mmCIF file of N, CA and C in Angstrom:
data_model
loop_
_atom_site.group_PDB
_atom_site.id
_atom_site.type_symbol
_atom_site.label_atom_id
_atom_site.label_comp_id
_atom_site.label_asym_id
_atom_site.label_seq_id
_atom_site.Cartn_x
_atom_site.Cartn_y
_atom_site.Cartn_z
ATOM 1 N N ILE A 225 -164.093 119.110 90.482
ATOM 2 C CA ILE A 225 -162.719 119.081 90.853
ATOM 3 C C ILE A 225 -161.700 118.794 89.811
ATOM 4 N N ARG A 226 -160.769 119.968 89.553
ATOM 5 C CA ARG A 226 -159.895 119.723 88.700
ATOM 6 C C ARG A 226 -158.161 120.029 89.275
ATOM 7 N N LEU A 227 -157.212 119.080 88.826
ATOM 8 C CA LEU A 227 -156.293 119.004 89.644
ATOM 9 C C LEU A 227 -155.583 120.004 88.689
ATOM 10 N N VAL A 228 -154.861 120.524 89.483
ATOM 11 C CA VAL A 228 -153.995 122.161 89.099
ATOM 12 C C VAL A 228 -152.297 121.434 89.186
ATOM 13 N N GLN A 229 -152.369 121.055 90.146
ATOM 14 C CA GLN A 229 -150.457 120.567 90.295
ATOM 15 C C GLN A 229 -151.238 119.012 91.051
ATOM 16 N N THR A 230 -149.988 118.402 90.110
ATOM 17 C CA THR A 230 -150.116 116.881 90.797
ATOM 18 C C THR A 230 -149.157 116.749 92.165
ATOM 19 N N PRO A 231 -149.169 115.834 93.139
ATOM 20 C CA PRO A 231 -148.409 115.522 93.770
ATOM 21 C C PRO A 231 -146.983 115.030 93.489
ATOM 22 N N ARG A 232 -145.643 115.752 93.637
ATOM 23 C CA ARG A 232 -144.887 115.150 93.416
ATOM 24 C C ARG A 232 -144.142 113.639 94.206
ATOM 25 N N ASN A 233 -144.496 113.250 95.172
ATOM 26 C CA ASN A 233 -144.356 112.062 95.567
ATOM 27 C C ASN A 233 -145.824 110.667 96.137
ATOM 28 N N GLY A 234 -146.603 111.395 95.437
ATOM 29 C CA GLY A 234 -147.813 109.890 95.535
ATOM 30 C C GLY A 234 -148.892 110.567 94.407
ATOM 31 N N SER A 235 -149.705 109.927 94.149
ATOM 32 C CA SER A 235 -151.091 110.134 93.555
ATOM 33 C C SER A 235 -152.026 110.122 94.249
ATOM 34 N N LEU A 236 -153.385 110.456 93.343
ATOM 35 C CA LEU A 236 -154.365 110.963 94.057
ATOM 36 C C LEU A 236 -155.908 110.305 93.508
ATOM 37 N N VAL A 237 -156.560 109.974 94.142
ATOM 38 C CA VAL A 237 -157.517 109.035 93.313
ATOM 39 C C VAL A 237 -159.264 109.735 94.077
ATOM 40 N N VAL A 238 -160.255 110.219 92.979
ATOM 41 C CA VAL A 238 -160.897 110.680 92.956
ATOM 42 C C VAL A 238 -162.325 110.245 92.767
ATOM 43 N N ARG A 239 -162.728 109.687 94.422
ATOM 44 C CA ARG A 239 -164.537 108.597 94.214
ATOM 45 C C ARG A 239 -165.570 110.279 94.321
ATOM 46 N N THR A 240 -166.744 109.102 93.542
ATOM 47 C CA THR A 240 -167.855 109.708 94.153
ATOM 48 C C THR A 240 -168.859 109.278 94.714
ATOM 49 N N GLY A 241 -169.665 109.353 95.421
ATOM 50 C CA GLY A 241 -170.741 109.066 96.409
ATOM 51 C C GLY A 241 -171.722 109.495 96.890
ATOM 52 N N GLU A 242 -172.507 109.105 97.731
ATOM 53 C CA GLU A 242 -173.778 109.760 98.443
ATOM 54 C C GLU A 242 -173.234 110.164 99.884
ATOM 55 N N THR A 243 -174.190 110.982 100.509
ATOM 56 C CA THR A 243 -173.906 110.959 102.077
ATOM 57 C C THR A 243 -175.490 111.649 102.501
ATOM 58 N N PRO A 244 -176.025 110.772 104.109
ATOM 59 C CA PRO A 244 -177.206 111.846 104.042
ATOM 60 C C PRO A 244 -176.801 113.189 104.298
ATOM 61 N N ALA A 245 -178.217 114.191 103.862
ATOM 62 C CA ALA A 245 -178.105 115.165 103.674
ATOM 63 C C ALA A 245 -177.977 116.086 105.343
ATOM 64 N N GLY A 246 -178.263 114.999 106.327
ATOM 65 C CA GLY A 246 -178.281 115.929 107.248
ATOM 66 C C GLY A 246 -179.683 115.794 108.328
ATOM 67 N N GLN A 247 -180.189 116.729 109.292
ATOM 68 C CA GLN A 247 -181.420 116.227 109.884
ATOM 69 C C GLN A 247 -182.248 117.179 109.109
ATOM 70 N N LEU A 248 -182.538 117.061 108.035
ATOM 71 C CA LEU A 248 -184.030 118.170 107.584
ATOM 72 C C LEU A 248 -185.099 117.130 107.965
ATOM 73 N N LYS A 249 -185.984 117.278 108.520
ATOM 74 C CA LYS A 249 -187.082 116.360 109.125
ATOM 75 C C LYS A 249 -188.032 116.082 107.744
ATOM 76 N N ARG A 250 -187.923 117.325 107.137
ATOM 77 C CA ARG A 250 -189.583 117.231 105.637
ATOM 78 C C ARG A 250 -188.829 115.944 104.595
ATOM 79 N N CYS A 251 -187.119 115.691 105.083
ATOM 80 C CA CYS A 251 -186.727 114.789 103.559
ATOM 81 C C CYS A 251 -185.626 114.354 104.580
ATOM 82 N N PRO A 252 -186.315 112.919 105.011
ATOM 83 C CA PRO A 252 -184.975 112.265 106.147
ATOM 84 C C PRO A 252 -184.723 111.390 105.382
ATOM 85 N N THR A 253 -184.645 110.987 104.290
ATOM 86 C CA THR A 253 -184.321 109.902 103.536
ATOM 87 C C THR A 253 -183.102 110.798 102.313
ATOM 88 N N LEU A 254 -183.008 111.973 102.069
ATOM 89 C CA LEU A 254 -182.385 112.552 100.962
ATOM 90 C C LEU A 254 -181.111 112.601 101.839
ATOM 91 N N LYS A 255 -180.192 112.250 100.261
ATOM 92 C CA LYS A 255 -178.891 112.004 100.033
ATOM 93 C C LYS A 255 -178.471 112.717 99.033
ATOM 94 N N VAL A 256 -176.879 113.440 99.214
ATOM 95 C CA VAL A 256 -176.588 114.054 98.434
ATOM 96 C C VAL A 256 -175.153 114.022 97.680
ATOM 97 N N PRO A 257 -174.752 114.141 96.671
ATOM 98 C CA PRO A 257 -173.654 113.604 95.991
ATOM 99 C C PRO A 257 -172.467 114.205 96.385
ATOM 100 N N VAL A 258 -171.435 113.470 96.448
ATOM 101 C CA VAL A 258 -170.235 113.905 97.235
ATOM 102 C C VAL A 258 -168.844 113.151 96.339
ATOM 103 N N LEU A 259 -167.900 114.434 96.504
ATOM 104 C CA LEU A 259 -166.450 113.955 96.115
ATOM 105 C C LEU A 259 -165.750 113.486 97.212
ATOM 106 N N GLY A 260 -164.533 112.482 97.162
ATOM 107 C CA GLY A 260 -163.519 112.405 98.268
ATOM 108 C C GLY A 260 -162.227 112.046 97.283
ATOM 109 N N VAL A 261 -161.508 112.575 97.497
ATOM 110 C CA VAL A 261 -160.119 112.622 97.196
ATOM 111 C C VAL A 261 -159.407 112.426 98.217
ATOM 112 N N PHE A 262 -158.498 111.405 97.659
ATOM 113 C CA PHE A 262 -157.472 109.989 98.707
ATOM 114 C C PHE A 262 -156.273 110.510 97.959
ATOM 115 N N TYR A 263 -155.208 110.535 99.298
ATOM 116 C CA TYR A 263 -153.472 110.819 98.875
ATOM 117 C C TYR A 263 -153.148 109.329 99.134
ATOM 118 N N GLU A 264 -152.434 108.690 98.141
ATOM 119 C CA GLU A 264 -151.755 107.723 98.568
ATOM 120 C C GLU A 264 -149.726 107.906 98.093
ATOM 121 N N ALA A 265 -148.942 107.915 99.109
ATOM 122 C CA ALA A 265 -147.555 108.001 99.099
ATOM 123 C C ALA A 265 -146.994 107.363 97.935
ATOM 124 N N ASN A 266 -145.780 107.406 97.157
ATOM 125 C CA ASN A 266 -145.395 106.632 96.766
ATOM 126 C C ASN A 266 -144.727 105.498 97.622
ATOM 127 N N ALA A 267 -144.178 104.571 97.206
ATOM 128 C CA ALA A 267 -143.622 103.493 97.764
ATOM 129 C C ALA A 267 -142.649 103.929 98.612
ATOM 130 N N GLY A 268 -142.237 103.997 100.165
ATOM 131 C CA GLY A 268 -141.204 104.282 100.558
ATOM 132 C C GLY A 268 -140.889 105.770 100.783
ATOM 133 N N PHE A 269 -142.144 106.531 100.313
ATOM 134 C CA PHE A 269 -141.841 107.965 100.774
ATOM 135 C C PHE A 269 -142.343 108.595 102.269
ATOM 136 N N THR A 270 -141.450 109.616 102.726
ATOM 137 C CA THR A 270 -142.161 109.784 103.925
ATOM 138 C C THR A 270 -141.755 111.501 103.968
ATOM 139 N N GLY A 271 -142.673 111.835 104.434
ATOM 140 C CA GLY A 271 -142.328 113.232 104.448
ATOM 141 C C GLY A 271 -143.805 114.080 103.727
ATOM 142 N N ALA A 272 -143.746 115.591 103.771
ATOM 143 C CA ALA A 272 -144.618 116.523 102.791
ATOM 144 C C ALA A 272 -144.893 116.071 101.481
ATOM 145 N N ASP A 273 -146.062 116.491 101.211
ATOM 146 C CA ASP A 273 -146.552 116.734 99.524
ATOM 147 C C ASP A 273 -147.525 117.441 99.781
ATOM 148 N N GLU A 274 -147.759 118.311 98.118
ATOM 149 C CA GLU A 274 -148.481 119.289 98.054
ATOM 150 C C GLU A 274 -149.153 118.943 96.879
ATOM 151 N N VAL A 275 -150.536 119.310 96.962
ATOM 152 C CA VAL A 275 -151.500 119.496 95.634
ATOM 153 C C VAL A 275 -151.965 120.469 95.304
ATOM 154 N N VAL A 276 -152.488 121.028 94.434
ATOM 155 C CA VAL A 276 -153.550 122.332 93.820
ATOM 156 C C VAL A 276 -154.655 121.435 93.276
ATOM 157 N N ILE A 277 -155.557 122.109 93.856
ATOM 158 C CA ILE A 277 -157.103 121.782 92.944
ATOM 159 C C ILE A 277 -157.932 123.245 92.712
ATOM 160 N N GLU A 278 -158.987 122.797 91.925
ATOM 161 C CA GLU A 278 -159.800 123.808 91.329
ATOM 162 C C GLU A 278 -161.139 123.463 91.696
ATOM 163 N N ILE A 279 -161.908 124.156 92.526
ATOM 164 C CA ILE A 279 -162.919 123.763 92.837
ATOM 165 C C ILE A 279 -164.267 124.655 91.920
ATOM 166 N N ARG A 280 -165.221 124.328 90.865
ATOM 167 C CA ARG A 280 -165.691 125.236 90.734
ATOM 168 C C ARG A 280 -167.130 124.580 91.528
ATOM 169 N N ARG A 281 -167.619 126.199 91.796
ATOM 170 C CA ARG A 281 -168.833 126.350 92.733
ATOM 171 C C ARG A 281 -170.063 126.428 91.921
ATOM 172 N N ALA A 282 -171.066 125.810 92.788
ATOM 173 C CA ALA A 282 -172.636 125.898 92.102
ATOM 174 C C ALA A 282 -172.802 127.202 91.457
ATOM 175 N N ASP A 283 -172.314 128.413 91.904
ATOM 176 C CA ASP A 283 -172.758 129.938 91.081
ATOM 177 C C ASP A 283 -171.654 130.129 90.316
ATOM 178 N N GLY A 284 -170.634 129.202 89.688
ATOM 179 C CA GLY A 284 -169.824 129.271 88.597
ATOM 180 C C GLY A 284 -168.602 129.854 89.048
ATOM 181 N N LYS A 285 -168.296 130.394 90.076
ATOM 182 C CA LYS A 285 -167.352 130.527 90.647
ATOM 183 C C LYS A 285 -166.143 129.501 90.867
ATOM 184 N N VAL A 286 -165.213 129.707 90.639
ATOM 185 C CA VAL A 286 -163.922 128.788 90.736
ATOM 186 C C VAL A 286 -162.824 129.026 91.706
ATOM 187 N N GLN A 287 -162.776 128.365 92.617
ATOM 188 C CA GLN A 287 -161.887 128.400 93.804
ATOM 189 C C GLN A 287 -160.710 127.510 93.686
ATOM 190 N N THR A 288 -159.386 128.159 94.264
ATOM 191 C CA THR A 288 -158.428 127.449 94.084
ATOM 192 C C THR A 288 -157.390 126.908 95.407
ATOM 193 N N GLN A 289 -157.459 125.909 95.410
ATOM 194 C CA GLN A 289 -156.906 125.422 96.852
ATOM 195 C C GLN A 289 -155.541 124.815 96.909
ATOM 196 N N ALA A 290 -154.521 125.023 97.561
ATOM 197 C CA ALA A 290 -153.538 124.206 98.043
ATOM 198 C C ALA A 290 -153.493 123.410 99.081
ATOM 199 N N ILE A 291 -153.163 122.001 98.969
ATOM 200 C CA ILE A 291 -153.439 121.310 100.202
ATOM 201 C C ILE A 291 -152.047 120.589 100.327
ATOM 202 N N LYS A 292 -151.625 120.845 101.733
ATOM 203 C CA LYS A 292 -150.126 120.449 102.022
ATOM 204 C C LYS A 292 -150.539 118.979 103.008
ATOM 205 N N ILE A 293 -150.392 118.094 102.569
ATOM 206 C CA ILE A 293 -150.525 116.740 102.637
ATOM 207 C C ILE A 293 -149.190 116.119 103.771
#
């Protein structure tokens, strides 16, 4: 994940972790890596905000996403 446009009225934190892969009977303990992106508004701010991120897929393609918060 690459941050293209920062939020004007807050900040982002990216955290890494793992989550169960789901219901794969052959691999019941398999965990996959995940990234979580969390937004925190500046003190006293109320209203909408927006960030733009780029995501590089496993096949090398890049997707740009605008996220309204």
